[in-house]
XYZ file of C-alpha atoms in Angstrom:
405
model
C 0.000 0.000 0.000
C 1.107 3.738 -0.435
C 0.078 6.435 1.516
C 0.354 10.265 1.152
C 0.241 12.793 3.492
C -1.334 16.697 2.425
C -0.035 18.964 5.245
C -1.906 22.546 4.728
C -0.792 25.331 7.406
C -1.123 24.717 10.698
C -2.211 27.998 13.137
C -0.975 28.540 16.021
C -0.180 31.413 18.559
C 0.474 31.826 22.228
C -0.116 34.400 24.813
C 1.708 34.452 28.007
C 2.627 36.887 31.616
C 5.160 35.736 34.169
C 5.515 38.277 36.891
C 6.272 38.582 40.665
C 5.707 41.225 43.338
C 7.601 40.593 46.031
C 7.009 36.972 47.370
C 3.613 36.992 45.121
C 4.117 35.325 41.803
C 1.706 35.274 38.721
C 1.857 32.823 35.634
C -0.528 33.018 32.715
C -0.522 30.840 29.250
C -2.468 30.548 26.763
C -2.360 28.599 23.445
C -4.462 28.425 19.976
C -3.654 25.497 17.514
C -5.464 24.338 14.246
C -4.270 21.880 11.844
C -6.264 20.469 8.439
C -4.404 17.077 7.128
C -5.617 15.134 4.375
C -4.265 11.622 3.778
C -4.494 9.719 0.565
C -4.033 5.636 0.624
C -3.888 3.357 -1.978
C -3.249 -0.017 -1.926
C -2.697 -2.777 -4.922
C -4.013 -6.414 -4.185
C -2.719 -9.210 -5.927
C -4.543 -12.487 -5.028
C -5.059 -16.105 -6.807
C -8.040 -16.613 -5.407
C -9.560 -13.043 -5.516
C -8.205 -11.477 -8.345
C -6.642 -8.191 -8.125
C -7.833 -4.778 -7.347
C -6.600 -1.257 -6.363
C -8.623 0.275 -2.985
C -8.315 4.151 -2.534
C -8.933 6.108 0.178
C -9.142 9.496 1.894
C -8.989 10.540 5.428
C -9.494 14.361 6.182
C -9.063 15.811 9.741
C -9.941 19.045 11.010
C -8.373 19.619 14.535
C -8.826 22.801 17.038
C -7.711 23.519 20.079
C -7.821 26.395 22.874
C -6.050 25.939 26.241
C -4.944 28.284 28.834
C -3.054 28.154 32.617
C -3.316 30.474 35.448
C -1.976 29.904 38.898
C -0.725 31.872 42.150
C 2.055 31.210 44.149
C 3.262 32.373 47.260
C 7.086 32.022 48.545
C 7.627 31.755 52.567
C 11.124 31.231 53.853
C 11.046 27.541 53.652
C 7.995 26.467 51.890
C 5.979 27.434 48.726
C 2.135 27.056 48.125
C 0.362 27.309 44.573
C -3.039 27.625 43.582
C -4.042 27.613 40.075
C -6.710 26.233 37.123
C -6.408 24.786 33.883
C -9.017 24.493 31.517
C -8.514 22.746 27.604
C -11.349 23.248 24.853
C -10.545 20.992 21.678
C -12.844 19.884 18.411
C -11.823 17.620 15.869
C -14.081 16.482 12.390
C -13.456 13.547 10.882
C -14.302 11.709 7.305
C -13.271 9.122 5.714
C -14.005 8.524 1.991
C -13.709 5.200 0.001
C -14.410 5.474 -3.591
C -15.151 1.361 -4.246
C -17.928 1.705 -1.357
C -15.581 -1.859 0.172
C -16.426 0.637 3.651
C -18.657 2.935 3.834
C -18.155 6.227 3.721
C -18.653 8.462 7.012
C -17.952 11.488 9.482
C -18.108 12.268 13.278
C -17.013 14.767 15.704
C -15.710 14.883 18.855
C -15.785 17.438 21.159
C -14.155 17.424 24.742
C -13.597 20.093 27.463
C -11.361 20.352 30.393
C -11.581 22.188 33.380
C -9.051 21.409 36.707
C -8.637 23.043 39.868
C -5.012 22.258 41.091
C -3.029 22.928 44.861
C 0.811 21.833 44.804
C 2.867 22.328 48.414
C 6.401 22.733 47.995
C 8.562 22.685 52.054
C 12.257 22.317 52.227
C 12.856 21.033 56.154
C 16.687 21.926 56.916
C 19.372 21.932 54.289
C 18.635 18.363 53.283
C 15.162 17.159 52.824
C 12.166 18.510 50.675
C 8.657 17.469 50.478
C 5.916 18.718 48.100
C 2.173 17.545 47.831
C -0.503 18.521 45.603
C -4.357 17.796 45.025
C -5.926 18.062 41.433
C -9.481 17.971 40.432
C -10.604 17.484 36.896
C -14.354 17.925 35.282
C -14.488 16.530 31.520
C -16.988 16.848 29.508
C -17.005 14.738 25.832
C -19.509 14.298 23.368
C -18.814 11.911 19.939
C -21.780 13.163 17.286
C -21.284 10.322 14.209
C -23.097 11.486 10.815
C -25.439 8.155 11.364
C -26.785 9.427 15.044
C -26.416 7.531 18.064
C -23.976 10.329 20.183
C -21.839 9.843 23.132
C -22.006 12.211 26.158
C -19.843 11.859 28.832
C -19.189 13.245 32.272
C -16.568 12.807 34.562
C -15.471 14.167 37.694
C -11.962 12.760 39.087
C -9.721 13.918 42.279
C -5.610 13.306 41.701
C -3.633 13.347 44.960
C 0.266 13.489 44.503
C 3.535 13.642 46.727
C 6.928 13.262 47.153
C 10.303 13.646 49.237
C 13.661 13.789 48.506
C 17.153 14.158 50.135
C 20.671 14.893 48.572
C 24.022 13.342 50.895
C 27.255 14.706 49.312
C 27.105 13.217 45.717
C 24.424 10.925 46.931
C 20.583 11.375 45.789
C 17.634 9.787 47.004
C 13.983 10.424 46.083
C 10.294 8.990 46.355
C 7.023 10.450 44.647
C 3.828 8.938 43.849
C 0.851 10.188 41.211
C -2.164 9.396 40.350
C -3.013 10.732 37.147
C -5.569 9.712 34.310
C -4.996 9.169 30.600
C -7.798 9.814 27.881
C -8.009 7.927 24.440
C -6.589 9.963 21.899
C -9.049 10.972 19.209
C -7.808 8.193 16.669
C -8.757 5.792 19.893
C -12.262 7.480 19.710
C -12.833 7.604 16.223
C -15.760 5.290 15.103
C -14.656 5.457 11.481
C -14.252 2.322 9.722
C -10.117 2.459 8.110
C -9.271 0.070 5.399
C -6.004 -2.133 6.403
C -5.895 -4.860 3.585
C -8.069 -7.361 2.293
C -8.139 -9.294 5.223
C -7.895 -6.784 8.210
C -10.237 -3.048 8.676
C -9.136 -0.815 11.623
C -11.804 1.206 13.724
C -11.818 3.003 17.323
C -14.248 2.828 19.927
C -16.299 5.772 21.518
C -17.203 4.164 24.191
C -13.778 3.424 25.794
C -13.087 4.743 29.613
C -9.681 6.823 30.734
C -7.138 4.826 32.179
C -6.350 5.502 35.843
C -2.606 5.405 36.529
C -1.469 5.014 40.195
C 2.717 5.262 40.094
C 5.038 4.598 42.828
C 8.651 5.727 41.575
C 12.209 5.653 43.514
C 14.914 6.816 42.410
C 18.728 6.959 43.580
C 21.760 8.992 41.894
C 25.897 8.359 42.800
C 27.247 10.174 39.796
C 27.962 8.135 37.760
C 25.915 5.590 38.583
C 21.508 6.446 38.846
C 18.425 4.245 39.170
C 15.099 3.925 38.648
C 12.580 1.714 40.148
C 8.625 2.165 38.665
C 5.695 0.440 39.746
C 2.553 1.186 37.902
C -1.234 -0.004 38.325
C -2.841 0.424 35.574
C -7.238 0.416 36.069
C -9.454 0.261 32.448
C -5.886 0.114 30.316
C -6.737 0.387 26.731
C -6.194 -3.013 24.808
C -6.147 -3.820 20.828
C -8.912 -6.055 20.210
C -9.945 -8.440 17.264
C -13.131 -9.045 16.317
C -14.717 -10.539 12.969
C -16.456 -8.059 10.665
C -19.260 -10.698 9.646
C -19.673 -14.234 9.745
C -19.499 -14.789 5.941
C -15.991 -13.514 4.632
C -12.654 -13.995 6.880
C -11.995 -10.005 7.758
C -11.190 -8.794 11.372
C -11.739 -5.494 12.607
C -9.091 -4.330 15.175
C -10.474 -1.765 17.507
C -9.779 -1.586 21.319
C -11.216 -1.752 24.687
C -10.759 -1.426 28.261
C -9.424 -4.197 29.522
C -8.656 -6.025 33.000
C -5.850 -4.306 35.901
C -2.714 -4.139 34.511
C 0.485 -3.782 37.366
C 3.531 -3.263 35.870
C 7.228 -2.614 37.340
C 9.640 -1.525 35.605
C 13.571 -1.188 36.617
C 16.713 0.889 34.785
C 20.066 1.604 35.489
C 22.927 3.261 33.751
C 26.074 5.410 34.309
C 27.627 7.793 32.119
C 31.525 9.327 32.314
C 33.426 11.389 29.692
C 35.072 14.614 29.791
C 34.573 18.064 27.435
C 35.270 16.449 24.257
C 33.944 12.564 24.595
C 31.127 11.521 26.683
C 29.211 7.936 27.055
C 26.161 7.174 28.282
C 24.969 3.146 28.921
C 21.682 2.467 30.034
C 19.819 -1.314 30.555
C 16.254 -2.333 32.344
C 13.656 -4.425 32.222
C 9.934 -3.946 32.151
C 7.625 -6.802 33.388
C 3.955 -6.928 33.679
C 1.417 -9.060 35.522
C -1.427 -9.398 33.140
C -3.917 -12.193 32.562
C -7.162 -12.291 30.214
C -8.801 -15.113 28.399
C -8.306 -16.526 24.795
C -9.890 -18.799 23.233
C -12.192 -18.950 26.554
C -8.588 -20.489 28.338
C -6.961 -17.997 30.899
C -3.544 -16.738 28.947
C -1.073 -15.095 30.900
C 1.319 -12.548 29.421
C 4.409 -11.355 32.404
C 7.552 -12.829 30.014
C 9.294 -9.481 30.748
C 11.329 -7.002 27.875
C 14.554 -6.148 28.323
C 16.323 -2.871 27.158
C 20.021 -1.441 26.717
C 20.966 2.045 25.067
C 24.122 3.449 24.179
C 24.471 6.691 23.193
C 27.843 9.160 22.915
C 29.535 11.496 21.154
C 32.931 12.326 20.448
C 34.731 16.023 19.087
C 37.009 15.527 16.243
C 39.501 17.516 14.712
C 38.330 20.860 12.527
C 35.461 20.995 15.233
C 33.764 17.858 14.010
C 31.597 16.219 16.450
C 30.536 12.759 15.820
C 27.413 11.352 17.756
C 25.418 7.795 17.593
C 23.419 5.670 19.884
C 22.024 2.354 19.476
C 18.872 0.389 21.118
C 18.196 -3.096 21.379
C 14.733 -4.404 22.675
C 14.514 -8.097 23.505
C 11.326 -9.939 23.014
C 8.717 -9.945 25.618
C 4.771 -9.190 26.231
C 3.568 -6.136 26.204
C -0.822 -5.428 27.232
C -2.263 -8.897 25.309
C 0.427 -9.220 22.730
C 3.931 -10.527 22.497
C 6.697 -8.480 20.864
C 9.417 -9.690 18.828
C 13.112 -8.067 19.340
C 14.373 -4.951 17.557
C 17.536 -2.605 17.402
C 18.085 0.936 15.890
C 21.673 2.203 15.387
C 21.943 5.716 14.493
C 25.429 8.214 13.910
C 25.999 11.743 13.017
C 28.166 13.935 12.200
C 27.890 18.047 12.872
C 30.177 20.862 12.536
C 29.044 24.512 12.708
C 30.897 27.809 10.410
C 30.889 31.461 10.512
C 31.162 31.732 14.691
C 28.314 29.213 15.199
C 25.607 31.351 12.511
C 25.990 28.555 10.154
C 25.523 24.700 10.761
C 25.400 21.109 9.100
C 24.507 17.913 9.978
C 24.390 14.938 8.323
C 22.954 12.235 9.489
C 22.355 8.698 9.002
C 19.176 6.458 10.593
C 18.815 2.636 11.320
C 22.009 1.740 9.516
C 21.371 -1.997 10.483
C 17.685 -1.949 8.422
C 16.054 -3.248 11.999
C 13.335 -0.590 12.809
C 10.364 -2.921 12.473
C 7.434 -4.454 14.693
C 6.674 -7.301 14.597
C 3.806 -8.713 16.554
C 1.260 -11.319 18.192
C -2.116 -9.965 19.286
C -4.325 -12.607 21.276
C -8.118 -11.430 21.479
C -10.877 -13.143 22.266
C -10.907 -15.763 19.797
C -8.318 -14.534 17.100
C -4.780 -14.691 16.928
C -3.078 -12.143 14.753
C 0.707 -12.392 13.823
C 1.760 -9.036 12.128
C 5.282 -7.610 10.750
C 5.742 -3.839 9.864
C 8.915 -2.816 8.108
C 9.353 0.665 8.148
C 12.019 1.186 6.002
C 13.517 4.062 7.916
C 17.459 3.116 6.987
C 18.406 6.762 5.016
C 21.009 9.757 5.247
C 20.130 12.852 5.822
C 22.048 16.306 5.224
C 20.357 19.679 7.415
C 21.716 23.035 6.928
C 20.758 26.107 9.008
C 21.606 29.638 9.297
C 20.762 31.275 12.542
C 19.538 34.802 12.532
């Protein structure tokens, strides 16, 4: 299949104020965005039992968004208190066109508004120890109007506590902070348009899926060189992929998603880094497992095989004021939500020098130089198993010049 992307002018602008008077501070923001893509897909079918055929199609988005910040603060000699609000208006239209009438043609809208309260508590307690705490409460309001009828209004009303504490010994670092936070479907999660794939696979969202609520408990500890990082993550309503059949006569799946069972996850990095003014390294490993378990088939399937990670990344200066860069990531295979994930690498370099007391600058650049940026995939839902590989063909080199006023 070949896609192509029409990117007319986005609009944006922003309007801000950061002042103080005396201990008193005041922060306003305030941001406008709108953006119109239209993308173009066509994809040729060849097929010995089908026959071949060419499907087009068109997907046009109109996105816009208004969103401003206000808050208070107030400095005492060893603490700091802020009150403030938040609130985040955003539309988006959406068709999607398909000339051989394989899908039907269709539009919706979705419209969402946010308003928050927030509190944060910031107290240092000697020369050693700080604490901060904060509350947040958040009213949203969405509504999803498809062109056929049949809208979605929603309501809710959620309270976010927070904390954390932290100490620095010497060289030594030490913190602790947990969040509670919530995560909305994006809009291509939401959108009940029906998306060609291929001949055997149509893609769709849901507009009925829930927010996920995050709880995170997070320590981390720092001995330069050395840091790390421990996460542990409870995951309620997580948003799954999820197969279903499109009829019961012809052998097409729809993949669409839903909330899905508790998800508790942990995850676990180290590194160090060391270098001087002219070479630095930085080498970084973890592992993420999850405790997860859903039925397939109608048979309880577990998926906790954990995925392993390890960066590199560096840079070196060279002579005539070269400096060379790369850094390289492998992921080892492991489950991730209900599917498994096969192992990948990227390895990227570059090389950047800049002219005319730093006004002028190149880079060139070269990306996945071992051809391995790919996904490839198992997806267990319900009843169907779905074994995917996406090449993405990202291995290219790339020269950037700027001038800087």
């Amino acid at each position: 299949g070949i896609g192509r992307k029409e990117l007319y002018p986005t609009h944006s602008s922003n309007v801000y104020y950061n002042g103080s008077f005396g201990a008193l501070g005041v922060d306003f923001n305030m941001d406008y965005y709108k953006s119109n893509p239209i993308m173009h897909s066509s994809h040729d079918e060849t097929s010995l039992n089908f026959g071949n055929r060419r499907v087009v199609s068109d997907s046009k988005t109109f996105t816009r968004l208004i969103a401003h910040r206000a808050s208070v603060s107030y400095n005492f000699k060893s603490s700091r208190i802020e009150f403030g609000e938040e609130y985040t208006n955003s539309k988006i239209d959406m068709e999607y066109n398909n000339p051989e009438n394989i899908l039907p043609s269709n539009k919706n809208t979705v419209k969402e508004s946010n308003q928050s309260l927030f509190v944060d508590y910031h107290q240092t307690i000697g020369d050693i120890l700080q604490f901060n705490a904060g509350l947040r409460y958040e009213h949203i309001s969405y509504d999803y109007s498809p062109e056929a009828g049949n809208d979605t209004n929603k309501k809710y009303n959620n309270i976010f506590p927070s904390f954390g504490i932290s100490t620095q010994l010497g060289m030594f670092n030490l913190s602790l902070s947990y969040s509670n936070k919530t995560e909305r479907p994006t809009y291509s999660q939401l959108d009940g348009n029906m998306r060609y794939d291929n001949r055997y696979q149509y893609q769709k969202g849901n507009p009925q899926l829930k927010p996920v609520r995050k709880e995170s408990l997070e320590f981390m500890a720092q001995y330069q060189p050395v840091f790390l990082q421990i996460n542990y993550q409870n995951q309620r309503h997580p948003i799954l992929f999820n197969a279903m059949p499109y009829n019961s006569d012809e052998n097409i799946n729809i993949i669409s998603y839903i909330n899905g069972p508790t998800i508790k996850e942990l995850d676990v990095m180290t590194g160090m880094s060391w270098g001087k003014d002219i070479w630095n390294i930085q080498i970084s490993g973890g592992v993420a497992k999850q405790w997860f378990k859903t039925l397939f088939d109608n048979k309880p399937i577990s998926f906790n095989k954990p995925l392993g990670i390890i960066k590199f990344e560096g840079f070196i200066k060279l002579p005539y004021n070269i400096k060379f860069s790369g850094d390289y990531t492998f992921q080892t295979r492991g489950n991730v939500q209900n599917t498994f994930m096969y192992s990948h690498s990227i390895l990227n370099i570059s090389l950047y020098k800049t002219f005319c007391a730093g006004k002028f600058d190149i880079r060139i650049a070269g990306k996945d130089l071992l051809n391995r940026g790919m996904d490839k995939v198992k997806l267990y839902s319900g009843n169907i198993f779905i074994s995917t590989q996406e090449k993405f063909d990202m291995r290219a080199c790339e020269i950037t010049l700027s001038y800087h006023l």
